Amino acid sequence: MSEWYEALALLLGTIMVLMALGMPVAIAFLAANILGAFVFMGGERGVTQLLNNGLGALTSYALVPIPLFLLMGEIFFHTGLGARMFNAIDRLLGRLPGRLSYVTVLGGTGFATLSGSSMGSTALLGSLMVPEMNERGYKKHMSLGPILGTGGLAIIIPPSALAVLLATLAKVDITALLIAGIIPGLILAAFYLATIWLQTRIDPTAAPAYSVEEIPFPKKLKLLVRDVVPMVGLMAVIIMMMLGGIATPSEAAAFGALGVLVLAAIFRSLSIRAMIKSVTGALKVTLMAYLIVFGSATFSQLLAFSGASSGLIRWATGFELEPIVMLLVMFGVLLVLGMFMEQISIILLTVPVFFPLAQELGFDLVWFALIVLLSLEISFTTPPFGLLLFVMKGVAPPGTTMRDIYLAAIPFILCSLLLVALLVMFPPLALWLPGS
């Protein structure tokens, strides 16, 4: 019987080597799992048993919200409902200084929350909003920063497909995790809006004022009721259904997908082409997510069977460090991994190790999962290698340097770090709603 650290080194080492060779993450995990089954579970019989267990994990009812939430976001985007909401918010804010930055946070949060993709949201907003803000004379930190910040909201405010995936893999109550993100998400949104307001107060030239058409109140009310309330109201109904125990996450996700379809039909923007694009986009991400679930289920079993997970927990807790110190260490690991890997890969790699350790340390797993989600999003915008920084560079106008992007991201990273600190000091911010 090999030592636990030898088993861990074999499994993780195989994955890292295969990923370094360019193999897709899910396939790298599957290959490492098959090798591990041969070594630790008795050869061919072990591989068969492992694959059967992995297929069993895919039949979980808890996975149903993932494709439905993704389909909801794709329809929202491809039918133009998202564009309607952006345009309405833009016109409603009138002559507010930094108006387009606020539009980016408010409208971008709505889109990113439904799409569940930080990278997709950043690419869309970067290509849509940055040229407009540059044309209006906005300084780069006012145009780039809010876009990089919206992902932090997307990942914790329900409905969030990534939160559902994390809860499924970590065996955490999905409804509780989704609801736990509501209050922290609203606090983070307030931090972002306050940051924009402060930036415009310190430097009014950062977002120059320009004349806009004055809209009479009745027309504003019509815009609000027609183009904003239905979209925001749908998200609110989904949250209230889960919060009130009226529907499970799967049922709420089905209702949300149906609701977006109905809205698209009402606005006469539902077409066969939009549906084909929506279903195709949702299907691609769903297949990847299911491969990830399969790989994670088998990987977790191998870690347990080989003694790697229990050995690692004994080793980590043997230092007799304070739980808060261990939390900071795990937080730091997630930040570093986020500079080189995408979020689902990090979840796949860390969940089998971090969540048993968090349970051993006495952390509430719903609260810990929320910390993990936030740390993943912060890592995506952390200089110098955060992936969203490079996505932004790809869609930003010519002449935008990486230094511009780094400086724009820092205030919004600080907002997210402040929220993490608040959650550590006051866990009820996350746990009050799920427990009520």
GROMACS .gro file of C-alpha atoms in nm:
model
  436
    1MET     CA    1   0.000   0.000   0.000
    2SER     CA    2   0.153   0.330  -0.105
    3GLU     CA    3   0.167   0.634   0.119
    4TRP     CA    4  -0.111   0.892   0.078
    5TYR     CA    5   0.125   1.154  -0.062
    6GLU     CA    6   0.250   0.913  -0.329
    7ALA     CA    7  -0.108   0.847  -0.439
    8LEU     CA    8  -0.183   1.220  -0.443
    9ALA     CA    9   0.136   1.296  -0.638
   10LEU     CA   10   0.054   1.028  -0.897
   11LEU     CA   11  -0.303   1.150  -0.953
   12LEU     CA   12  -0.234   1.526  -0.952
   13GLY     CA   13   0.095   1.486  -1.137
   14THR     CA   14  -0.070   1.292  -1.419
   15ILE     CA   15  -0.342   1.557  -1.452
   16MET     CA   16  -0.091   1.845  -1.456
   17VAL     CA   17   0.132   1.677  -1.717
   18LEU     CA   18  -0.161   1.598  -1.947
   19MET     CA   19  -0.299   1.950  -1.915
   20ALA     CA   20   0.047   2.094  -1.987
   21LEU     CA   21   0.050   1.885  -2.305
   22GLY     CA   22  -0.270   2.056  -2.413
   23MET     CA   23  -0.524   1.785  -2.331
   24PRO     CA   24  -0.874   1.913  -2.236
   25VAL     CA   25  -0.926   1.925  -1.862
   26ALA     CA   26  -1.212   1.673  -1.846
   27ILE     CA   27  -1.019   1.421  -2.062
   28ALA     CA   28  -0.703   1.472  -1.852
   29PHE     CA   29  -0.900   1.390  -1.537
   30LEU     CA   30  -1.057   1.084  -1.701
   31ALA     CA   31  -0.715   0.952  -1.809
   32ALA     CA   32  -0.570   1.008  -1.461
   33ASN     CA   33  -0.872   0.836  -1.305
   34ILE     CA   34  -0.831   0.528  -1.527
   35LEU     CA   35  -0.460   0.510  -1.438
   36GLY     CA   36  -0.544   0.550  -1.068
   37ALA     CA   37  -0.808   0.276  -1.087
   38PHE     CA   38  -0.552   0.037  -1.234
   39VAL     CA   39  -0.303   0.117  -0.958
   40PHE     CA   40  -0.530   0.144  -0.652
   41MET     CA   41  -0.848  -0.053  -0.732
   42GLY     CA   42  -0.726  -0.381  -0.877
   43GLY     CA   43  -0.679  -0.322  -1.247
   44GLU     CA   44  -0.956  -0.376  -1.503
   45ARG     CA   45  -1.228  -0.451  -1.248
   46GLY     CA   46  -1.145  -0.130  -1.068
   47VAL     CA   47  -1.173   0.073  -1.390
   48THR     CA   48  -1.515  -0.080  -1.465
   49GLN     CA   49  -1.639  -0.007  -1.115
   50LEU     CA   50  -1.507   0.349  -1.128
   51LEU     CA   51  -1.674   0.421  -1.463
   52ASN     CA   52  -2.005   0.279  -1.339
   53ASN     CA   53  -1.989   0.505  -1.032
   54GLY     CA   54  -1.908   0.806  -1.249
   55LEU     CA   55  -2.205   0.738  -1.479
   56GLY     CA   56  -2.425   0.710  -1.172
   57ALA     CA   57  -2.322   1.062  -1.071
   58LEU     CA   58  -2.457   1.197  -1.402
   59THR     CA   59  -2.809   1.076  -1.324
   60SER     CA   60  -2.838   1.313  -1.028
   61TYR     CA   61  -3.155   1.527  -1.033
   62ALA     CA   62  -2.945   1.809  -0.886
   63LEU     CA   63  -2.777   1.861  -1.227
   64VAL     CA   64  -3.102   1.958  -1.403
   65PRO     CA   65  -3.076   2.335  -1.328
   66ILE     CA   66  -2.743   2.366  -1.512
   67PRO     CA   67  -2.870   2.325  -1.873
   68LEU     CA   68  -3.190   2.515  -1.793
   69PHE     CA   69  -3.012   2.818  -1.643
   70LEU     CA   70  -2.770   2.816  -1.938
   71LEU     CA   71  -3.056   2.796  -2.189
   72MET     CA   72  -3.226   3.085  -2.008
   73GLY     CA   73  -2.917   3.303  -2.051
   74GLU     CA   74  -2.863   3.208  -2.414
   75ILE     CA   75  -3.224   3.295  -2.507
   76PHE     CA   76  -3.193   3.622  -2.314
   77PHE     CA   77  -2.892   3.715  -2.526
   78HIS     CA   78  -2.979   3.580  -2.873
   79THR     CA   79  -3.338   3.713  -2.879
   80GLY     CA   80  -3.222   4.066  -2.799
   81LEU     CA   81  -3.396   4.088  -2.460
   82GLY     CA   82  -3.062   4.179  -2.303
   83ALA     CA   83  -3.007   4.463  -2.552
   84ARG     CA   84  -3.355   4.600  -2.474
   85MET     CA   85  -3.274   4.608  -2.104
   86PHE     CA   86  -2.937   4.780  -2.163
   87ASN     CA   87  -3.091   5.048  -2.382
   88ALA     CA   88  -3.374   5.114  -2.136
   89ILE     CA   89  -3.140   5.152  -1.837
   90ASP     CA   90  -2.919   5.383  -2.042
   91ARG     CA   91  -3.211   5.615  -2.126
   92LEU     CA   92  -3.356   5.605  -1.773
   93LEU     CA   93  -3.033   5.726  -1.610
   94GLY     CA   94  -3.042   6.046  -1.817
   95ARG     CA   95  -2.762   6.295  -1.740
   96LEU     CA   96  -2.616   6.114  -1.438
   97PRO     CA   97  -2.233   6.161  -1.433
   98GLY     CA   98  -2.067   5.834  -1.529
   99ARG     CA   99  -2.401   5.714  -1.664
  100LEU     CA  100  -2.255   5.451  -1.898
  101SER     CA  101  -2.043   5.304  -1.616
  102TYR     CA  102  -2.359   5.258  -1.408
  103VAL     CA  103  -2.534   5.108  -1.710
  104THR     CA  104  -2.248   4.861  -1.744
  105VAL     CA  105  -2.280   4.746  -1.383
  106LEU     CA  106  -2.662   4.733  -1.374
  107GLY     CA  107  -2.726   4.593  -1.721
  108GLY     CA  108  -2.411   4.381  -1.724
  109THR     CA  109  -2.505   4.218  -1.397
  110GLY     CA  110  -2.844   4.124  -1.538
  111PHE     CA  111  -2.687   3.967  -1.846
  112ALA     CA  112  -2.396   3.801  -1.668
  113THR     CA  113  -2.621   3.655  -1.398
  114LEU     CA  114  -2.837   3.488  -1.659
  115SER     CA  115  -2.551   3.383  -1.886
  116GLY     CA  116  -2.346   3.237  -1.600
  117SER     CA  117  -2.028   3.312  -1.794
  118SER     CA  118  -1.785   3.575  -1.670
  119MET     CA  119  -1.567   3.543  -1.980
  120GLY     CA  120  -1.865   3.567  -2.217
  121SER     CA  121  -2.003   3.865  -2.026
  122THR     CA  122  -1.666   4.045  -2.032
  123ALA     CA  123  -1.623   3.984  -2.405
  124LEU     CA  124  -1.975   4.107  -2.484
  125LEU     CA  125  -1.962   4.417  -2.262
  126GLY     CA  126  -1.608   4.500  -2.372
  127SER     CA  127  -1.704   4.502  -2.739
  128LEU     CA  128  -2.041   4.671  -2.677
  129MET     CA  129  -1.976   4.937  -2.411
  130VAL     CA  130  -1.606   5.034  -2.423
  131PRO     CA  131  -1.613   5.189  -2.776
  132GLU     CA  132  -1.923   5.390  -2.677
  133MET     CA  133  -1.758   5.516  -2.356
  134ASN     CA  134  -1.434   5.600  -2.537
  135GLU     CA  135  -1.631   5.801  -2.791
  136ARG     CA  136  -1.791   5.996  -2.502
  137GLY     CA  137  -1.448   6.078  -2.358
  138TYR     CA  138  -1.451   5.839  -2.061
  139LYS     CA  139  -1.111   5.765  -1.913
  140LYS     CA  140  -1.000   5.405  -1.943
  141HIS     CA  141  -1.048   5.311  -1.578
  142MET     CA  142  -1.412   5.424  -1.601
  143SER     CA  143  -1.482   5.215  -1.909
  144LEU     CA  144  -1.281   4.899  -1.835
  145GLY     CA  145  -1.318   4.863  -1.457
  146PRO     CA  146  -1.698   4.823  -1.429
  147ILE     CA  147  -1.695   4.551  -1.697
  148LEU     CA  148  -1.430   4.352  -1.512
  149GLY     CA  149  -1.631   4.394  -1.194
  150THR     CA  150  -1.965   4.258  -1.318
  151GLY     CA  151  -1.840   3.899  -1.313
  152GLY     CA  152  -1.813   3.909  -0.934
  153LEU     CA  153  -2.187   3.970  -0.921
  154ALA     CA  154  -2.270   3.715  -1.188
  155ILE     CA  155  -2.112   3.431  -1.001
  156ILE     CA  156  -2.295   3.474  -0.669
  157ILE     CA  157  -2.635   3.628  -0.750
  158PRO     CA  158  -2.886   3.356  -0.847
  159PRO     CA  159  -2.950   3.206  -1.089
  160SER     CA  160  -2.585   3.102  -1.126
  161ALA     CA  161  -2.504   2.785  -1.321
  162LEU     CA  162  -2.152   2.779  -1.174
  163ALA     CA  163  -2.295   2.789  -0.819
  164VAL     CA  164  -2.519   2.493  -0.906
  165LEU     CA  165  -2.220   2.301  -1.041
  166LEU     CA  166  -2.007   2.377  -0.734
  167ALA     CA  167  -2.289   2.279  -0.497
  168THR     CA  168  -2.343   1.953  -0.687
  169LEU     CA  169  -1.976   1.855  -0.682
  170ALA     CA  170  -1.925   1.960  -0.319
  171LYS     CA  171  -2.253   1.794  -0.207
  172VAL     CA  172  -2.382   2.124  -0.068
  173ASP     CA  173  -2.751   2.220  -0.065
  174ILE     CA  174  -2.803   2.393  -0.401
  175THR     CA  175  -3.099   2.605  -0.290
  176ALA     CA  176  -2.911   2.723   0.019
  177LEU     CA  177  -2.604   2.825  -0.183
  178LEU     CA  178  -2.809   3.013  -0.443
  179ILE     CA  179  -3.005   3.199  -0.176
  180ALA     CA  180  -2.689   3.267   0.028
  181GLY     CA  181  -2.554   3.480  -0.257
  182ILE     CA  182  -2.841   3.732  -0.256
  183ILE     CA  183  -2.739   3.963   0.031
  184PRO     CA  184  -2.361   3.951  -0.045
  185GLY     CA  185  -2.443   4.014  -0.413
  186LEU     CA  186  -2.646   4.324  -0.330
  187ILE     CA  187  -2.370   4.448  -0.100
  188LEU     CA  188  -2.110   4.397  -0.376
  189ALA     CA  189  -2.333   4.582  -0.626
  190ALA     CA  190  -2.358   4.872  -0.380
  191PHE     CA  191  -1.977   4.872  -0.344
  192TYR     CA  192  -1.935   4.889  -0.723
  193LEU     CA  193  -2.184   5.174  -0.763
  194ALA     CA  194  -2.020   5.361  -0.474
  195THR     CA  195  -1.679   5.312  -0.640
  196ILE     CA  196  -1.805   5.465  -0.966
  197TRP     CA  197  -1.965   5.756  -0.778
  198LEU     CA  198  -1.642   5.817  -0.585
  199GLN     CA  199  -1.433   5.808  -0.903
  200THR     CA  200  -1.657   6.066  -1.071
  201ARG     CA  201  -1.645   6.288  -0.759
  202ILE     CA  202  -1.265   6.274  -0.734
  203ASP     CA  203  -1.217   6.336  -1.107
  204PRO     CA  204  -1.524   6.478  -1.287
  205THR     CA  205  -1.333   6.467  -1.616
  206ALA     CA  206  -1.309   6.085  -1.590
  207ALA     CA  207  -1.665   6.068  -1.725
  208PRO     CA  208  -1.743   6.397  -1.905
  209ALA     CA  209  -2.103   6.515  -1.909
  210TYR     CA  210  -2.277   6.532  -2.245
  211SER     CA  211  -2.622   6.638  -2.357
  212VAL     CA  212  -2.887   6.370  -2.377
  213GLU     CA  213  -3.249   6.383  -2.479
  214GLU     CA  214  -3.468   6.464  -2.180
  215ILE     CA  215  -3.734   6.196  -2.146
  216PRO     CA  216  -4.065   6.291  -1.987
  217PHE     CA  217  -4.171   6.092  -1.680
  218PRO     CA  218  -4.456   5.899  -1.850
  219LYS     CA  219  -4.212   5.775  -2.115
  220LYS     CA  220  -3.958   5.678  -1.845
  221LEU     CA  221  -4.228   5.483  -1.666
  222LYS     CA  222  -4.318   5.307  -1.990
  223LEU     CA  223  -3.952   5.215  -2.054
  224LEU     CA  224  -3.916   5.082  -1.701
  225VAL     CA  225  -4.235   4.874  -1.712
  226ARG     CA  226  -4.184   4.745  -2.065
  227ASP     CA  227  -3.809   4.680  -2.094
  228VAL     CA  228  -3.667   4.643  -1.742
  229VAL     CA  229  -3.933   4.512  -1.504
  230PRO     CA  230  -4.014   4.193  -1.703
  231MET     CA  231  -3.648   4.081  -1.716
  232VAL     CA  232  -3.561   4.176  -1.359
  233GLY     CA  233  -3.900   4.052  -1.240
  234LEU     CA  234  -3.839   3.708  -1.389
  235MET     CA  235  -3.513   3.675  -1.192
  236ALA     CA  236  -3.690   3.798  -0.877
  237VAL     CA  237  -3.969   3.541  -0.919
  238ILE     CA  238  -3.714   3.259  -0.958
  239ILE     CA  239  -3.539   3.367  -0.639
  240MET     CA  240  -3.866   3.403  -0.447
  241MET     CA  241  -3.983   3.058  -0.558
  242MET     CA  242  -3.668   2.901  -0.413
  243LEU     CA  243  -3.664   3.126  -0.107
  244GLY     CA  244  -4.025   3.044  -0.022
  245GLY     CA  245  -3.979   2.672  -0.076
  246ILE     CA  246  -4.239   2.680  -0.356
  247ALA     CA  247  -4.001   2.521  -0.607
  248THR     CA  248  -3.674   2.329  -0.609
  249PRO     CA  249  -3.382   2.476  -0.805
  250SER     CA  250  -3.465   2.241  -1.094
  251GLU     CA  251  -3.829   2.352  -1.102
  252ALA     CA  252  -3.731   2.719  -1.067
  253ALA     CA  253  -3.481   2.681  -1.353
  254ALA     CA  254  -3.749   2.524  -1.575
  255PHE     CA  255  -3.985   2.810  -1.490
  256GLY     CA  256  -3.710   3.062  -1.572
  257ALA     CA  257  -3.635   2.907  -1.912
  258LEU     CA  258  -4.009   2.903  -1.993
  259GLY     CA  259  -4.042   3.263  -1.869
  260VAL     CA  260  -3.767   3.390  -2.101
  261LEU     CA  261  -3.929   3.207  -2.393
  262VAL     CA  262  -4.264   3.370  -2.315
  263LEU     CA  263  -4.102   3.716  -2.287
  264ALA     CA  264  -3.922   3.669  -2.619
  265ALA     CA  265  -4.251   3.567  -2.782
  266ILE     CA  266  -4.434   3.868  -2.632
  267PHE     CA  267  -4.167   4.105  -2.766
  268ARG     CA  268  -4.181   3.924  -3.104
  269SER     CA  269  -3.809   3.851  -3.098
  270LEU     CA  270  -3.836   3.472  -3.082
  271SER     CA  271  -3.714   3.311  -3.403
  272ILE     CA  272  -3.598   2.967  -3.516
  273ARG     CA  273  -3.246   3.103  -3.573
  274ALA     CA  274  -3.230   3.250  -3.219
  275MET     CA  275  -3.353   2.921  -3.071
  276ILE     CA  276  -3.098   2.715  -3.266
  277LYS     CA  277  -2.817   2.942  -3.144
  278SER     CA  278  -2.950   2.933  -2.786
  279VAL     CA  279  -2.988   2.555  -2.771
  280THR     CA  280  -2.649   2.499  -2.936
  281GLY     CA  281  -2.471   2.736  -2.695
  282ALA     CA  282  -2.638   2.583  -2.389
  283LEU     CA  283  -2.569   2.229  -2.512
  284LYS     CA  284  -2.195   2.292  -2.560
  285VAL     CA  285  -2.146   2.423  -2.205
  286THR     CA  286  -2.376   2.155  -2.056
  287LEU     CA  287  -2.177   1.873  -2.215
  288MET     CA  288  -1.855   2.020  -2.077
  289ALA     CA  289  -2.014   2.056  -1.732
  290TYR     CA  290  -2.135   1.693  -1.736
  291LEU     CA  291  -1.789   1.570  -1.833
  292ILE     CA  292  -1.654   1.772  -1.542
  293VAL     CA  293  -1.908   1.612  -1.304
  294PHE     CA  294  -1.812   1.265  -1.431
  295GLY     CA  295  -1.440   1.336  -1.382
  296SER     CA  296  -1.491   1.490  -1.039
  297ALA     CA  297  -1.706   1.204  -0.909
  298THR     CA  298  -1.448   0.943  -1.007
  299PHE     CA  299  -1.155   1.158  -0.891
  300SER     CA  300  -1.311   1.205  -0.545
  301GLN     CA  301  -1.361   0.829  -0.513
  302LEU     CA  302  -1.001   0.760  -0.606
  303LEU     CA  303  -0.871   1.014  -0.355
  304ALA     CA  304  -1.080   0.846  -0.085
  305PHE     CA  305  -0.998   0.488  -0.188
  306SER     CA  306  -0.622   0.551  -0.209
  307GLY     CA  307  -0.620   0.730   0.128
  308ALA     CA  308  -0.495   1.054  -0.032
  309SER     CA  309  -0.784   1.273   0.090
  310SER     CA  310  -0.780   1.149   0.449
  311GLY     CA  311  -0.399   1.166   0.459
  312LEU     CA  312  -0.398   1.520   0.325
  313ILE     CA  313  -0.657   1.629   0.582
  314ARG     CA  314  -0.455   1.472   0.867
  315TRP     CA  315  -0.142   1.645   0.736
  316ALA     CA  316  -0.309   1.985   0.696
  317THR     CA  317  -0.479   1.977   1.036
  318GLY     CA  318  -0.162   1.844   1.201
  319PHE     CA  319  -0.004   2.190   1.186
  320GLU     CA  320  -0.257   2.306   1.446
  321LEU     CA  321  -0.306   2.632   1.262
  322GLU     CA  322  -0.608   2.846   1.333
  323PRO     CA  323  -0.900   2.776   1.095
  324ILE     CA  324  -0.884   3.134   0.967
  325VAL     CA  325  -0.519   3.079   0.864
  326MET     CA  326  -0.613   2.762   0.677
  327LEU     CA  327  -0.893   2.955   0.508
  328LEU     CA  328  -0.644   3.220   0.394
  329VAL     CA  329  -0.414   2.948   0.258
  330MET     CA  330  -0.697   2.791   0.057
  331PHE     CA  331  -0.804   3.137  -0.061
  332GLY     CA  332  -0.448   3.207  -0.177
  333VAL     CA  333  -0.428   2.875  -0.364
  334LEU     CA  334  -0.751   2.955  -0.550
  335LEU     CA  335  -0.619   3.301  -0.644
  336VAL     CA  336  -0.298   3.153  -0.785
  337LEU     CA  337  -0.479   2.876  -0.978
  338GLY     CA  338  -0.718   3.136  -1.124
  339MET     CA  339  -0.428   3.306  -1.297
  340PHE     CA  340  -0.363   2.997  -1.510
  341MET     CA  341  -0.684   2.792  -1.527
  342GLU     CA  342  -1.052   2.855  -1.593
  343GLN     CA  343  -1.305   2.828  -1.313
  344ILE     CA  344  -1.457   2.486  -1.380
  345SER     CA  345  -1.110   2.329  -1.397
  346ILE     CA  346  -1.020   2.483  -1.061
  347ILE     CA  347  -1.343   2.357  -0.905
  348LEU     CA  348  -1.273   2.009  -1.039
  349LEU     CA  349  -0.921   2.012  -0.899
  350THR     CA  350  -0.989   2.161  -0.554
  351VAL     CA  351  -1.337   2.048  -0.443
  352PRO     CA  352  -1.233   1.691  -0.350
  353VAL     CA  353  -0.960   1.832  -0.123
  354PHE     CA  354  -1.087   2.166   0.007
  355PHE     CA  355  -1.441   2.076   0.110
  356PRO     CA  356  -1.352   1.776   0.330
  357LEU     CA  357  -1.083   1.995   0.487
  358ALA     CA  358  -1.331   2.280   0.541
  359GLN     CA  359  -1.572   2.037   0.709
  360GLU     CA  360  -1.292   1.910   0.933
  361LEU     CA  361  -1.211   2.269   1.030
  362GLY     CA  362  -1.574   2.329   1.131
  363PHE     CA  363  -1.671   2.571   0.851
  364ASP     CA  364  -2.031   2.594   0.735
  365LEU     CA  365  -2.007   2.443   0.384
  366VAL     CA  366  -2.261   2.682   0.228
  367TRP     CA  367  -2.065   2.980   0.360
  368PHE     CA  368  -1.737   2.822   0.248
  369ALA     CA  369  -1.878   2.755  -0.101
  370LEU     CA  370  -1.969   3.122  -0.132
  371ILE     CA  371  -1.612   3.219  -0.032
  372VAL     CA  372  -1.481   2.978  -0.297
  373LEU     CA  373  -1.703   3.133  -0.566
  374LEU     CA  374  -1.585   3.483  -0.479
  375SER     CA  375  -1.220   3.380  -0.471
  376LEU     CA  376  -1.257   3.224  -0.817
  377GLU     CA  377  -1.396   3.547  -0.956
  378ILE     CA  378  -1.133   3.763  -0.787
  379SER     CA  379  -0.860   3.537  -0.927
  380PHE     CA  380  -0.996   3.594  -1.277
  381THR     CA  381  -0.919   3.967  -1.255
  382THR     CA  382  -0.602   3.953  -1.044
  383PRO     CA  383  -0.291   4.098  -1.217
  384PRO     CA  384  -0.073   3.995  -1.384
  385PHE     CA  385  -0.226   3.676  -1.528
  386GLY     CA  386  -0.601   3.681  -1.451
  387LEU     CA  387  -0.780   3.537  -1.755
  388LEU     CA  388  -1.048   3.811  -1.771
  389LEU     CA  389  -0.770   4.069  -1.806
  390PHE     CA  390  -0.660   3.905  -2.129
  391VAL     CA  391  -1.019   3.866  -2.252
  392MET     CA  392  -1.058   4.241  -2.197
  393LYS     CA  393  -0.732   4.309  -2.384
  394GLY     CA  394  -0.868   4.110  -2.678
  395VAL     CA  395  -1.185   4.320  -2.713
  396ALA     CA  396  -1.057   4.660  -2.593
  397PRO     CA  397  -0.992   4.935  -2.852
  398PRO     CA  398  -0.643   4.970  -3.004
  399GLY     CA  399  -0.400   5.151  -2.778
  400THR     CA  400  -0.530   4.991  -2.456
  401THR     CA  401  -0.234   4.854  -2.261
  402MET     CA  402  -0.227   4.579  -1.999
  403ARG     CA  403  -0.128   4.848  -1.748
  404ASP     CA  404  -0.454   5.034  -1.824
  405ILE     CA  405  -0.650   4.714  -1.762
  406TYR     CA  406  -0.463   4.631  -1.439
  407LEU     CA  407  -0.527   4.979  -1.295
  408ALA     CA  408  -0.894   4.966  -1.395
  409ALA     CA  409  -0.944   4.628  -1.226
  410ILE     CA  410  -0.783   4.713  -0.889
  411PRO     CA  411  -1.070   4.919  -0.731
  412PHE     CA  412  -1.321   4.645  -0.814
  413ILE     CA  413  -1.091   4.372  -0.685
  414LEU     CA  414  -1.068   4.568  -0.358
  415CYS     CA  415  -1.451   4.577  -0.343
  416SER     CA  416  -1.465   4.197  -0.376
  417LEU     CA  417  -1.190   4.151  -0.115
  418LEU     CA  418  -1.381   4.379   0.121
  419LEU     CA  419  -1.690   4.163   0.074
  420VAL     CA  420  -1.490   3.847   0.152
  421ALA     CA  421  -1.359   4.014   0.469
  422LEU     CA  422  -1.716   4.106   0.569
  423LEU     CA  423  -1.832   3.748   0.511
  424VAL     CA  424  -1.548   3.614   0.727
  425MET     CA  425  -1.626   3.860   1.008
  426PHE     CA  426  -2.006   3.833   0.976
  427PRO     CA  427  -2.107   3.490   0.835
  428PRO     CA  428  -2.480   3.565   0.889
  429LEU     CA  429  -2.459   3.795   0.584
  430ALA     CA  430  -2.453   3.472   0.381
  431LEU     CA  431  -2.636   3.234   0.615
  432TRP     CA  432  -2.932   3.438   0.737
  433LEU     CA  433  -3.154   3.397   0.429
  434PRO     CA  434  -3.092   3.021   0.378
  435GLY     CA  435  -3.159   2.962   0.748
  436SER     CA  436  -3.470   3.179   0.771
   0.00000   0.00000   0.00000
